[in-house]
Amino acid sequence: PRVELAWAMKAHQHAEIYFNLISAVDPKFLNLTKVDDQIYSDFRATFRDLRVDVLDPEELKSEPAKEKWRPFCLRFQGLVEDFNYGTLLRLDCRGGYTEDNSIFG
């Protein structure tokens, strides 16, 4: 429970920083890591049909989903700091980080 709470706190901090960045800068000009293009390319190859504008929690947290997400995340070990930390996601990209519109993944 303490580890999950620490992850949730760090995810909240990252979410606030990220939201401030995407609110201030056009995201097409924003790079969060040196390997953003590789991450996106691998993401689309692995999760071809995943909608990112409105997320379905089952596509993130079900056992079959976890079997795909784990190896995807492990590809970036050593390339991305905190590659395996949890993150706070907005379920609908048109809304903010509210209790009803957020999920910890």
XYZ file of N, CA and C in Angstrom:
315
model
N 0.806 -1.221 0.000
C 0.000 0.000 0.000
C 0.843 1.277 0.000
N 1.973 1.265 0.716
C 2.821 2.464 0.754
C 3.473 2.727 -0.596
N 3.882 1.659 -1.273
C 4.491 1.820 -2.596
C 3.458 2.379 -3.571
N 2.245 1.847 -3.529
C 1.196 2.341 -4.419
C 0.863 3.798 -4.116
N 0.848 4.181 -2.846
C 0.584 5.562 -2.486
C 1.705 6.468 -2.998
N 2.948 6.025 -2.860
C 4.077 6.814 -3.369
C 3.979 6.957 -4.883
N 3.629 5.881 -5.576
C 3.449 5.952 -7.038
C 2.341 6.922 -7.389
N 1.234 6.847 -6.659
C 0.096 7.728 -6.943
C 0.474 9.184 -6.725
N 1.230 9.475 -5.685
C 1.659 10.846 -5.425
C 2.580 11.349 -6.536
N 3.508 10.497 -6.944
C 4.422 10.885 -8.024
C 3.649 11.046 -9.337
N 2.697 10.160 -9.598
C 1.878 10.258 -10.809
C 1.092 11.564 -10.817
N 0.583 11.964 -9.664
C -0.157 13.222 -9.571
C 0.760 14.406 -9.879
N 1.959 14.386 -9.349
C 2.923 15.460 -9.628
C 3.242 15.513 -11.123
N 3.491 14.360 -11.720
C 3.782 14.308 -13.156
C 2.594 14.803 -13.970
N 1.379 14.414 -13.558
C 0.176 14.829 -14.280
C 0.028 16.344 -14.263
N 0.278 16.952 -13.120
C 0.173 18.410 -13.033
C 1.183 19.087 -13.955
N 2.414 18.620 -13.933
C 3.462 19.193 -14.785
C 3.118 18.980 -16.255
N 2.725 17.760 -16.605
C 2.380 17.431 -17.988
C 1.219 18.290 -18.472
N 0.172 18.408 -17.654
C -1.001 19.187 -18.062
C -0.620 20.652 -18.265
N 0.228 21.188 -17.400
C 0.694 22.564 -17.570
C 1.494 22.712 -18.867
N 2.310 21.727 -19.176
C 3.091 21.774 -20.421
C 2.203 21.749 -21.658
N 1.264 20.795 -21.705
C 0.433 20.685 -22.909
C -0.570 21.831 -23.013
N -0.807 22.516 -21.896
C -1.685 23.684 -21.935
C -0.943 24.927 -22.415
N 0.377 24.937 -22.259
C 1.175 26.115 -22.594
C 1.874 26.003 -23.947
N 2.132 24.784 -24.395
C 2.908 24.550 -25.617
C 2.102 23.640 -26.533
N 2.132 23.921 -27.822
C 1.479 23.033 -28.786
C 2.162 21.667 -28.686
N 1.405 20.611 -28.333
C 2.009 19.292 -28.117
C 2.836 18.763 -29.298
N 2.555 19.201 -30.526
C 3.352 18.704 -31.646
C 4.792 19.213 -31.586
N 5.054 20.240 -30.774
C 6.411 20.760 -30.610
C 7.042 20.322 -29.298
N 6.362 19.463 -28.563
C 6.799 19.073 -27.233
C 7.394 17.667 -27.242
N 8.604 17.536 -26.764
C 9.237 16.229 -26.586
C 9.490 16.027 -25.101
N 8.977 14.934 -24.573
C 9.150 14.642 -23.156
C 10.372 13.768 -22.894
N 10.788 12.996 -23.903
C 11.997 12.167 -23.801
C 12.736 12.243 -25.132
N 13.935 11.718 -25.136
C 14.729 11.668 -26.370
C 14.212 10.607 -27.332
N 13.383 9.714 -26.836
C 12.901 8.610 -27.667
C 11.386 8.676 -27.892
N 10.807 9.862 -27.861
C 9.359 10.012 -28.058
C 8.890 9.380 -29.362
N 9.612 9.609 -30.443
C 9.199 9.059 -31.732
C 9.208 7.532 -31.707
N 10.218 6.946 -31.082
C 10.297 5.482 -30.972
C 9.147 4.961 -30.102
N 8.878 5.634 -29.003
C 7.787 5.212 -28.123
C 6.476 5.231 -28.884
N 6.214 6.316 -29.601
C 4.954 6.420 -30.331
C 4.858 5.360 -31.422
N 5.932 5.158 -32.155
C 5.937 4.154 -33.221
C 5.680 2.757 -32.654
N 6.380 2.403 -31.584
C 6.188 1.098 -30.942
C 4.782 0.980 -30.346
N 4.301 2.085 -29.773
C 2.952 2.093 -29.196
C 1.919 1.778 -30.268
N 1.991 2.459 -31.385
C 1.018 2.244 -32.457
C 1.150 0.852 -33.075
N 2.359 0.315 -33.126
C 2.545 -1.039 -33.652
C 1.955 -2.083 -32.688
N 2.082 -1.835 -31.403
C 1.605 -2.784 -30.396
C 0.111 -2.648 -30.129
N -0.371 -1.421 -30.118
C -1.764 -1.140 -29.761
C -2.466 -0.443 -30.926
N -2.519 -1.114 -32.056
C -3.045 -0.528 -33.303
C -4.434 0.084 -33.166
N -5.322 -0.595 -32.456
C -6.716 -0.178 -32.410
C -7.105 0.568 -31.136
N -6.142 0.842 -30.285
C -6.453 1.504 -29.019
C -6.786 2.971 -29.259
N -7.979 3.356 -28.839
C -8.373 4.767 -28.914
C -7.688 5.505 -27.775
N -7.073 6.630 -28.074
C -6.407 7.393 -27.020
C -7.179 8.647 -26.637
N -8.191 9.005 -27.423
C -8.976 10.189 -27.071
C -9.947 9.888 -25.929
N -10.541 8.705 -25.952
C -11.425 8.249 -24.879
C -10.994 6.832 -24.521
N -10.401 6.689 -23.348
C -9.845 5.398 -22.934
C -10.892 4.515 -22.266
N -10.778 3.223 -22.519
C -11.584 2.210 -21.848
C -10.691 1.554 -20.797
N -11.012 1.682 -19.513
C -10.169 1.105 -18.466
C -9.863 -0.382 -18.660
N -10.774 -1.130 -19.261
C -10.526 -2.556 -19.501
C -9.348 -2.770 -20.450
N -9.145 -1.847 -21.377
C -8.033 -1.967 -22.325
C -6.695 -1.631 -21.676
N -6.742 -1.172 -20.437
C -5.527 -0.835 -19.709
C -5.253 -1.787 -18.557
N -6.307 -2.264 -17.901
C -6.121 -2.982 -16.644
C -6.534 -4.444 -16.642
N -7.166 -4.919 -17.691
C -7.558 -6.332 -17.724
C -6.302 -7.195 -17.813
N -6.421 -8.457 -17.472
C -5.257 -9.354 -17.558
C -4.692 -9.437 -18.986
N -5.529 -9.598 -20.016
C -4.974 -9.617 -21.372
C -4.256 -8.307 -21.732
N -4.791 -7.179 -21.253
C -4.145 -5.895 -21.525
C -2.792 -5.821 -20.826
N -2.736 -6.272 -19.584
C -1.471 -6.245 -18.840
C -0.410 -7.099 -19.523
N -0.825 -8.198 -20.156
C 0.124 -9.058 -20.863
C 0.752 -8.340 -22.058
N 0.067 -7.355 -22.613
C 0.624 -6.559 -23.706
C 1.398 -5.356 -23.183
N 0.911 -4.737 -22.098
C 1.538 -3.525 -21.580
C 2.898 -3.802 -20.945
N 3.022 -4.903 -20.215
C 4.298 -5.182 -19.529
C 5.472 -5.233 -20.498
N 5.417 -6.064 -21.545
C 6.561 -6.113 -22.466
C 6.772 -4.782 -23.198
N 5.694 -4.071 -23.481
C 5.831 -2.769 -24.136
C 6.649 -1.826 -23.249
N 6.293 -1.741 -21.971
C 7.010 -0.851 -21.053
C 8.465 -1.273 -20.863
N 8.692 -2.574 -20.796
C 10.057 -3.069 -20.574
C 11.006 -2.717 -21.721
N 10.474 -2.460 -22.915
C 11.330 -2.061 -24.047
C 12.082 -0.768 -23.761
N 11.579 0.028 -22.843
C 12.155 1.346 -22.605
C 12.975 1.423 -21.327
N 13.220 0.251 -20.737
C 14.083 0.190 -19.566
C 15.485 0.646 -19.973
N 16.037 1.577 -19.226
C 17.353 2.112 -19.536
C 17.315 3.278 -20.522
N 16.184 3.469 -21.190
C 16.048 4.584 -22.131
C 15.231 5.730 -21.547
N 14.263 5.379 -20.712
C 13.358 6.369 -20.133
C 13.395 6.238 -18.622
N 13.683 7.357 -17.951
C 13.667 7.358 -16.492
C 12.249 7.061 -16.018
N 12.119 6.299 -14.970
C 10.809 5.943 -14.414
C 9.921 5.246 -15.442
N 10.509 4.444 -16.322
C 9.776 3.781 -17.409
C 8.647 2.889 -16.913
N 8.749 2.405 -15.686
C 7.741 1.461 -15.197
C 6.901 2.026 -14.059
N 6.924 3.329 -13.869
C 6.087 3.946 -12.842
C 4.651 4.008 -13.331
N 3.753 4.050 -12.395
C 2.360 4.255 -12.745
C 2.162 5.684 -13.227
N 1.056 5.898 -13.883
C 0.752 7.230 -14.384
C -0.726 7.535 -14.217
N -1.034 8.776 -14.101
C -2.410 9.228 -13.992
C -2.869 9.628 -15.387
N -3.920 8.987 -15.852
C -4.430 9.226 -17.211
C -5.823 9.827 -17.168
N -6.088 10.707 -18.118
C -7.451 11.214 -18.289
C -8.183 10.230 -19.194
N -9.364 9.790 -18.780
C -10.133 8.842 -19.587
C -10.656 9.496 -20.859
N -11.047 10.749 -20.776
C -11.501 11.511 -21.933
C -10.587 12.722 -22.056
N -9.871 12.821 -23.165
C -8.859 13.874 -23.318
C -9.454 15.274 -23.317
N -10.760 15.383 -23.502
C -11.392 16.710 -23.523
C -11.626 17.247 -22.117
N -11.491 16.391 -21.099
C -11.706 16.807 -19.717
C -10.408 16.919 -18.961
N -10.502 17.445 -17.766
C -9.324 17.602 -16.916
C -9.099 16.383 -16.039
N -8.135 16.523 -15.131
C -7.837 15.464 -14.172
C -8.819 15.573 -13.006
N -9.982 14.984 -13.174
C -10.985 14.950 -12.112
C -11.117 13.512 -11.622
N -11.784 13.333 -10.519
C -11.953 11.989 -9.961
C -12.672 11.067 -10.947
N -13.684 11.577 -11.619
C -14.455 10.748 -12.560
C -13.759 10.551 -13.899
N -12.790 11.392 -14.221
C -12.155 11.333 -15.539
C -10.696 10.866 -15.461
N -10.288 10.315 -14.348
C -8.899 9.896 -14.184
C -8.805 8.440 -13.781
N -7.713 7.829 -14.203
C -7.423 6.443 -13.828
C -5.928 6.335 -13.586
N -5.564 5.543 -12.606
C -4.156 5.286 -12.320
C -3.767 3.995 -13.009
N -2.784 4.072 -13.869
C -2.382 2.891 -14.618
C -0.920 2.583 -14.474
